[in-house]
Amino acid sequence: MARKKNIESEIETPAFDVEAAIARAVETPAPSANSLSEEAEAIRQQLAEESAAPREATRPDISRLHDAVADGVPLFGPGDRIIIERRAVVLKGTPYLDTRTYRVRSVDPETGLMRLWDEALPFLE
């Protein structure tokens, strides 16, 4: 059997100048934490305003409807339909999410826990 000869080739690579890299890093100013947080807050506020405006514009007016709860007691029972206006309470300004209609399946009078059914869902009841 014939053996293959090892062929070595030399590849020239430019030398990395460590001192020049350090000098560039030292000369480049780093942004301050305050300027970054102020800029981020401004961007967050702008995005919140832009996303809230169309939602509030399409929000249906349900102010004419009576409250469904009086003194912590629901005024509805199983089989009734209720309208719930959902808002993101964990976000600043509690932006509006949507308004949904549900059918009440059951209400636990002791805990206040309700089971609701969204009739708009395409699933069987």
CSV table of N, CA and C in Angstrom, one decimal:
chain,number,residue,atom,x,y,z
A,1,MET,N,0.8,-1.2,0.0
A,1,MET,CA,0.0,0.0,0.0
A,1,MET,C,0.9,1.2,0.0
A,2,ALA,N,0.5,2.2,-0.8
A,2,ALA,CA,1.2,3.5,-0.8
A,2,ALA,C,0.8,4.4,0.2
A,3,ARG,N,1.7,5.1,0.8
A,3,ARG,CA,1.4,6.1,1.8
A,3,ARG,C,1.3,7.5,1.2
A,4,LYS,N,0.4,8.3,1.7
A,4,LYS,CA,0.3,9.7,1.3
A,4,LYS,C,1.3,10.5,2.0
A,5,LYS,N,1.9,11.5,1.3
A,5,LYS,CA,2.8,12.4,2.0
A,5,LYS,C,2.0,13.5,2.7
A,6,ASN,N,2.5,13.8,3.9
A,6,ASN,CA,1.9,15.0,4.6
A,6,ASN,C,2.4,16.3,4.0
A,7,ILE,N,1.4,17.1,3.6
A,7,ILE,CA,1.8,18.3,2.9
A,7,ILE,C,1.4,19.4,3.9
A,8,GLU,N,2.3,20.2,4.4
A,8,GLU,CA,2.0,21.3,5.2
A,8,GLU,C,2.0,22.6,4.4
A,9,SER,N,1.0,23.4,4.7
A,9,SER,CA,1.0,24.7,4.0
A,9,SER,C,1.0,25.8,5.1
A,10,GLU,N,1.7,26.8,4.8
A,10,GLU,CA,1.8,27.9,5.7
A,10,GLU,C,0.7,29.0,5.3
A,11,ILE,N,0.0,29.4,6.3
A,11,ILE,CA,-1.0,30.4,6.2
A,11,ILE,C,-0.6,31.6,6.9
A,12,GLU,N,-0.5,32.7,6.3
A,12,GLU,CA,-0.1,34.0,6.9
A,12,GLU,C,-1.3,34.7,7.5
A,13,THR,N,-1.3,35.0,8.7
A,13,THR,CA,-2.4,35.8,9.3
A,13,THR,C,-1.8,37.0,9.9
A,14,PRO,N,-2.5,38.1,9.8
A,14,PRO,CA,-2.0,39.3,10.4
A,14,PRO,C,-2.0,39.2,11.9
A,15,ALA,N,-1.0,39.8,12.5
A,15,ALA,CA,-0.8,39.8,13.9
A,15,ALA,C,-1.9,40.7,14.5
A,16,PHE,N,-2.5,40.2,15.6
A,16,PHE,CA,-3.5,41.0,16.3
A,16,PHE,C,-2.8,42.0,17.3
A,17,ASP,N,-3.2,43.3,17.1
A,17,ASP,CA,-2.6,44.3,17.9
A,17,ASP,C,-3.4,44.5,19.2
A,18,VAL,N,-3.0,43.9,20.3
A,18,VAL,CA,-3.7,44.0,21.5
A,18,VAL,C,-3.7,45.4,22.0
A,19,GLU,N,-2.6,46.1,22.0
A,19,GLU,CA,-2.5,47.5,22.5
A,19,GLU,C,-3.5,48.4,21.8
A,20,ALA,N,-3.6,48.3,20.5
A,20,ALA,CA,-4.5,49.1,19.7
A,20,ALA,C,-5.9,48.8,20.0
A,21,ALA,N,-6.3,47.6,20.3
A,21,ALA,CA,-7.6,47.2,20.6
A,21,ALA,C,-8.0,47.8,22.0
A,22,ILE,N,-7.1,47.7,22.9
A,22,ILE,CA,-7.3,48.3,24.2
A,22,ILE,C,-7.5,49.8,24.1
A,23,ALA,N,-6.7,50.4,23.3
A,23,ALA,CA,-6.8,51.9,23.2
A,23,ALA,C,-8.1,52.3,22.6
A,24,ARG,N,-8.6,51.5,21.6
A,24,ARG,CA,-9.9,51.8,21.0
A,24,ARG,C,-11.1,51.6,22.1
A,25,ALA,N,-10.9,50.6,22.9
A,25,ALA,CA,-11.9,50.3,23.9
A,25,ALA,C,-12.0,51.4,24.9
A,26,VAL,N,-10.8,51.9,25.3
A,26,VAL,CA,-10.7,53.0,26.3
A,26,VAL,C,-11.3,54.3,25.8
A,27,GLU,N,-11.0,54.6,24.5
A,27,GLU,CA,-11.4,55.9,23.9
A,27,GLU,C,-12.9,55.9,23.6
A,28,THR,N,-13.6,54.8,23.4
A,28,THR,CA,-15.0,54.7,23.1
A,28,THR,C,-15.8,55.0,24.4
A,29,PRO,N,-16.6,56.0,24.5
A,29,PRO,CA,-17.3,56.3,25.7
A,29,PRO,C,-18.5,55.3,25.9
A,30,ALA,N,-18.7,54.9,27.1
A,30,ALA,CA,-19.8,54.0,27.3
A,30,ALA,C,-21.0,54.8,27.7
A,31,PRO,N,-22.2,54.5,27.3
A,31,PRO,CA,-23.4,55.3,27.6
A,31,PRO,C,-23.7,55.1,29.1
A,32,SER,N,-24.1,56.2,29.7
A,32,SER,CA,-24.4,56.1,31.2
A,32,SER,C,-25.7,55.3,31.4
A,33,ALA,N,-25.8,54.8,32.5
A,33,ALA,CA,-27.0,54.0,32.9
A,33,ALA,C,-28.2,54.9,32.9
A,34,ASN,N,-28.1,56.1,33.3
A,34,ASN,CA,-29.2,57.0,33.4
A,34,ASN,C,-29.7,57.4,32.0
A,35,SER,N,-28.8,57.6,31.1
A,35,SER,CA,-29.3,58.0,29.7
A,35,SER,C,-30.0,56.8,29.1
A,36,LEU,N,-29.5,55.6,29.3
A,36,LEU,CA,-30.2,54.4,28.8
A,36,LEU,C,-31.5,54.2,29.4
A,37,SER,N,-31.7,54.4,30.7
A,37,SER,CA,-32.9,54.1,31.3
A,37,SER,C,-33.9,55.2,30.9
A,38,GLU,N,-33.5,56.5,30.8
A,38,GLU,CA,-34.4,57.5,30.3
A,38,GLU,C,-34.9,57.3,28.9
A,39,GLU,N,-33.9,56.9,28.0
A,39,GLU,CA,-34.3,56.6,26.7
A,39,GLU,C,-35.3,55.4,26.6
A,40,ALA,N,-35.0,54.4,27.4
A,40,ALA,CA,-35.9,53.2,27.4
A,40,ALA,C,-37.3,53.5,27.9
A,41,GLU,N,-37.3,54.4,28.9
A,41,GLU,CA,-38.6,54.8,29.5
A,41,GLU,C,-39.4,55.6,28.5
A,42,ALA,N,-38.7,56.5,27.7
A,42,ALA,CA,-39.4,57.3,26.7
A,42,ALA,C,-39.9,56.4,25.6
A,43,ILE,N,-39.2,55.4,25.2
A,43,ILE,CA,-39.6,54.5,24.1
A,43,ILE,C,-40.8,53.7,24.6
A,44,ARG,N,-40.7,53.2,25.9
A,44,ARG,CA,-41.8,52.4,26.5
A,44,ARG,C,-43.1,53.2,26.5
A,45,GLN,N,-43.0,54.5,26.9
A,45,GLN,CA,-44.1,55.4,27.1
A,45,GLN,C,-44.7,55.6,25.7
A,46,GLN,N,-43.9,55.8,24.7
A,46,GLN,CA,-44.4,56.0,23.3
A,46,GLN,C,-45.1,54.8,22.8
A,47,LEU,N,-44.6,53.6,23.0
A,47,LEU,CA,-45.2,52.4,22.6
A,47,LEU,C,-46.5,52.2,23.3
A,48,ALA,N,-46.6,52.5,24.6
A,48,ALA,CA,-47.8,52.3,25.3
A,48,ALA,C,-48.9,53.2,24.8
A,49,GLU,N,-48.5,54.5,24.5
A,49,GLU,CA,-49.5,55.4,24.0
A,49,GLU,C,-50.0,55.0,22.6
A,50,GLU,N,-49.1,54.5,21.8
A,50,GLU,CA,-49.5,54.1,20.4
A,50,GLU,C,-50.4,52.9,20.4
A,51,SER,N,-50.1,51.9,21.3
A,51,SER,CA,-51.0,50.7,21.3
A,51,SER,C,-52.3,50.9,22.1
A,52,ALA,N,-52.3,51.9,23.0
A,52,ALA,CA,-53.6,52.1,23.8
A,52,ALA,C,-54.6,52.9,23.0
A,53,ALA,N,-54.1,53.8,22.1
A,53,ALA,CA,-55.0,54.7,21.4
A,53,ALA,C,-56.0,53.9,20.5
A,54,PRO,N,-55.6,53.0,19.7
A,54,PRO,CA,-56.5,52.2,18.8
A,54,PRO,C,-57.5,51.4,19.7
A,55,ARG,N,-57.0,50.8,20.8
A,55,ARG,CA,-57.8,50.0,21.6
A,55,ARG,C,-58.9,50.8,22.2
A,56,GLU,N,-58.6,52.0,22.8
A,56,GLU,CA,-59.6,52.8,23.4
A,56,GLU,C,-60.6,53.3,22.4
A,57,ALA,N,-60.2,53.5,21.2
A,57,ALA,CA,-61.1,54.0,20.1
A,57,ALA,C,-62.1,53.0,19.7
A,58,THR,N,-61.8,51.7,19.8
A,58,THR,CA,-62.7,50.6,19.4
A,58,THR,C,-63.4,50.0,20.6
A,59,ARG,N,-63.2,50.6,21.8
A,59,ARG,CA,-63.9,50.1,23.0
A,59,ARG,C,-65.3,50.5,23.0
A,60,PRO,N,-66.2,49.4,23.2
A,60,PRO,CA,-67.6,49.7,23.2
A,60,PRO,C,-68.1,50.4,24.5
A,61,ASP,N,-69.1,51.3,24.4
A,61,ASP,CA,-69.6,52.0,25.5
A,61,ASP,C,-70.6,51.1,26.2
A,62,ILE,N,-70.2,50.6,27.4
A,62,ILE,CA,-71.1,49.8,28.2
A,62,ILE,C,-71.6,50.5,29.5
A,63,SER,N,-71.4,51.8,29.5
A,63,SER,CA,-71.8,52.6,30.7
A,63,SER,C,-73.3,52.6,30.9
A,64,ARG,N,-74.1,52.3,29.9
A,64,ARG,CA,-75.6,52.3,30.1
A,64,ARG,C,-76.1,51.1,30.8
A,65,LEU,N,-75.2,50.0,30.9
A,65,LEU,CA,-75.6,48.8,31.6
A,65,LEU,C,-75.5,48.9,33.1
A,66,HIS,N,-76.3,48.1,33.8
A,66,HIS,CA,-76.3,48.1,35.2
A,66,HIS,C,-75.2,47.3,35.7
A,67,ASP,N,-74.7,47.6,36.9
A,67,ASP,CA,-73.6,46.8,37.6
A,67,ASP,C,-74.2,45.4,37.9
A,68,ALA,N,-73.3,44.4,37.7
A,68,ALA,CA,-73.7,43.1,37.9
A,68,ALA,C,-73.5,42.6,39.3
A,69,VAL,N,-72.8,43.4,40.1
A,69,VAL,CA,-72.5,43.1,41.5
A,69,VAL,C,-72.9,44.2,42.4
A,70,ALA,N,-73.6,43.9,43.5
A,70,ALA,CA,-74.0,44.9,44.5
A,70,ALA,C,-73.6,44.4,45.9
A,71,ASP,N,-72.9,45.2,46.6
A,71,ASP,CA,-72.4,44.8,47.9
A,71,ASP,C,-71.6,43.5,47.9
A,72,GLY,N,-70.9,43.2,46.9
A,72,GLY,CA,-70.1,42.0,46.8
A,72,GLY,C,-70.9,40.8,46.4
A,73,VAL,N,-72.2,40.9,46.1
A,73,VAL,CA,-73.1,39.8,45.8
A,73,VAL,C,-73.4,39.9,44.3
A,74,PRO,N,-73.2,38.8,43.5
A,74,PRO,CA,-73.6,38.9,42.1
A,74,PRO,C,-75.1,39.0,41.9
A,75,LEU,N,-75.6,39.8,41.0
A,75,LEU,CA,-77.0,39.9,40.7
A,75,LEU,C,-77.4,39.1,39.5
A,76,PHE,N,-76.6,38.1,39.3
A,76,PHE,CA,-76.9,37.2,38.1
A,76,PHE,C,-76.7,35.7,38.6
A,77,GLY,N,-77.2,34.8,37.8
A,77,GLY,CA,-77.1,33.4,38.2
A,77,GLY,C,-76.8,32.6,37.0
A,78,PRO,N,-76.7,31.3,37.2
A,78,PRO,CA,-76.4,30.4,36.1
A,78,PRO,C,-77.4,30.6,34.9
A,79,GLY,N,-76.8,30.6,33.7
A,79,GLY,CA,-77.6,30.8,32.5
A,79,GLY,C,-77.7,32.2,32.0
A,80,ASP,N,-77.4,33.2,32.9
A,80,ASP,CA,-77.4,34.6,32.5
A,80,ASP,C,-76.2,34.9,31.7
A,81,ARG,N,-76.3,35.9,30.9
A,81,ARG,CA,-75.1,36.4,30.1
A,81,ARG,C,-74.6,37.7,30.8
A,82,ILE,N,-73.3,37.8,30.9
A,82,ILE,CA,-72.7,39.0,31.5
A,82,ILE,C,-71.6,39.5,30.6
A,83,ILE,N,-71.4,40.8,30.7
A,83,ILE,CA,-70.3,41.4,29.9
A,83,ILE,C,-69.2,41.9,30.8
A,84,ILE,N,-68.0,41.5,30.4
A,84,ILE,CA,-66.8,41.8,31.2
A,84,ILE,C,-65.9,42.6,30.3
A,85,GLU,N,-65.5,43.8,30.9
A,85,GLU,CA,-64.5,44.6,30.2
A,85,GLU,C,-63.2,44.3,30.8
A,86,ARG,N,-62.3,43.8,30.0
A,86,ARG,CA,-61.0,43.3,30.6
A,86,ARG,C,-59.9,44.5,30.4
A,87,ARG,N,-59.1,44.6,31.4
A,87,ARG,CA,-58.1,45.6,31.4
A,87,ARG,C,-56.8,45.0,32.0
A,88,ALA,N,-55.7,45.5,31.6
A,88,ALA,CA,-54.4,45.0,32.1
A,88,ALA,C,-54.0,45.8,33.4
A,89,VAL,N,-54.4,45.3,34.6
A,89,VAL,CA,-54.2,46.1,35.8
A,89,VAL,C,-52.7,46.1,36.2
A,90,VAL,N,-51.9,45.2,35.7
A,90,VAL,CA,-50.5,45.2,36.1
A,90,VAL,C,-49.7,46.2,35.3
A,91,LEU,N,-50.3,46.8,34.2
A,91,LEU,CA,-49.6,47.8,33.4
A,91,LEU,C,-50.0,49.2,33.9
A,92,LYS,N,-49.1,50.1,33.7
A,92,LYS,CA,-49.3,51.5,34.1
A,92,LYS,C,-50.5,52.1,33.3
A,93,GLY,N,-51.5,52.6,34.0
A,93,GLY,CA,-52.6,53.2,33.3
A,93,GLY,C,-53.7,52.2,33.1
A,94,THR,N,-53.5,50.9,33.4
A,94,THR,CA,-54.5,49.9,33.2
A,94,THR,C,-55.1,49.9,31.8
A,95,PRO,N,-54.4,49.7,30.8
A,95,PRO,CA,-54.9,49.8,29.4
A,95,PRO,C,-56.0,48.8,29.1
A,96,TYR,N,-56.9,49.2,28.3
A,96,TYR,CA,-58.1,48.4,27.9
A,96,TYR,C,-57.6,47.3,27.0
A,97,LEU,N,-58.1,46.1,27.3
A,97,LEU,CA,-57.8,44.9,26.4
A,97,LEU,C,-58.9,44.6,25.5
A,98,ASP,N,-60.1,44.2,26.0
A,98,ASP,CA,-61.2,43.9,25.2
A,98,ASP,C,-62.5,43.8,26.0
A,99,THR,N,-63.6,43.7,25.4
A,99,THR,CA,-64.9,43.5,26.1
A,99,THR,C,-65.5,42.2,25.6
A,100,ARG,N,-65.8,41.3,26.5
A,100,ARG,CA,-66.3,39.9,26.1
A,100,ARG,C,-67.6,39.7,26.8
A,101,THR,N,-68.4,38.8,26.1
A,101,THR,CA,-69.7,38.4,26.7
A,101,THR,C,-69.6,36.9,27.0
A,102,TYR,N,-70.0,36.6,28.2
A,102,TYR,CA,-69.9,35.2,28.7
A,102,TYR,C,-71.3,34.8,29.2
A,103,ARG,N,-71.5,33.4,29.2
A,103,ARG,CA,-72.7,32.8,29.8
A,103,ARG,C,-72.2,32.2,31.1
A,104,VAL,N,-72.9,32.5,32.2
A,104,VAL,CA,-72.6,32.0,33.5
A,104,VAL,C,-73.0,30.5,33.6
A,105,ARG,N,-72.0,29.7,33.9
A,105,ARG,CA,-72.4,28.3,34.1
A,105,ARG,C,-72.7,28.0,35.6
A,106,SER,N,-71.9,28.6,36.5
A,106,SER,CA,-72.2,28.4,37.9
A,106,SER,C,-71.5,29.5,38.7
A,107,VAL,N,-72.1,29.7,39.9
A,107,VAL,CA,-71.5,30.7,40.9
A,107,VAL,C,-71.5,30.0,42.2
A,108,ASP,N,-70.3,30.0,42.9
A,108,ASP,CA,-70.2,29.5,44.2
A,108,ASP,C,-70.4,30.6,45.2
A,109,PRO,N,-71.5,30.6,45.9
A,109,PRO,CA,-71.9,31.7,46.8
A,109,PRO,C,-70.9,31.9,48.0
A,110,GLU,N,-70.2,30.8,48.4
A,110,GLU,CA,-69.2,31.0,49.5
A,110,GLU,C,-67.9,31.6,49.1
A,111,THR,N,-67.4,31.2,47.9
A,111,THR,CA,-66.1,31.7,47.5
A,111,THR,C,-66.2,32.8,46.4
A,112,GLY,N,-67.4,32.9,45.7
A,112,GLY,CA,-67.6,33.9,44.7
A,112,GLY,C,-67.0,33.4,43.4
A,113,LEU,N,-66.5,32.2,43.3
A,113,LEU,CA,-65.9,31.6,42.1
A,113,LEU,C,-67.0,31.4,41.1
A,114,MET,N,-66.7,31.9,39.9
A,114,MET,CA,-67.7,31.7,38.8
A,114,MET,C,-67.1,30.8,37.7
A,115,ARG,N,-67.9,30.0,37.1
A,115,ARG,CA,-67.5,29.3,35.9
A,115,ARG,C,-68.3,29.9,34.7
A,116,LEU,N,-67.5,30.4,33.7
A,116,LEU,CA,-68.1,31.1,32.6
A,116,LEU,C,-67.8,30.4,31.3
A,117,TRP,N,-68.7,30.6,30.4
A,117,TRP,CA,-68.6,30.0,29.0
A,117,TRP,C,-68.6,31.1,28.0
A,118,ASP,N,-67.5,31.1,27.2
A,118,ASP,CA,-67.5,32.0,26.0
A,118,ASP,C,-68.1,31.4,24.8
A,119,GLU,N,-69.3,31.9,24.5
A,119,GLU,CA,-70.1,31.3,23.4
A,119,GLU,C,-69.5,31.6,22.1
A,120,ALA,N,-68.5,32.5,22.0
A,120,ALA,CA,-67.9,32.8,20.7
A,120,ALA,C,-66.9,31.8,20.3
A,121,LEU,N,-66.5,30.9,21.3
A,121,LEU,CA,-65.5,29.9,21.0
A,121,LEU,C,-66.2,28.8,20.1
A,122,PRO,N,-65.4,28.2,19.2
A,122,PRO,CA,-66.0,27.2,18.3
A,122,PRO,C,-66.1,25.8,18.9
A,123,PHE,N,-66.0,25.7,20.2
A,123,PHE,CA,-66.0,24.4,20.8
A,123,PHE,C,-67.4,24.0,21.2
A,124,LEU,N,-67.7,22.7,21.4
A,124,LEU,CA,-69.0,22.3,21.8
A,124,LEU,C,-69.1,22.5,23.3
A,125,GLU,N,-70.3,22.8,23.8
A,125,GLU,CA,-70.5,23.1,25.2
A,125,GLU,C,-70.5,21.8,25.9
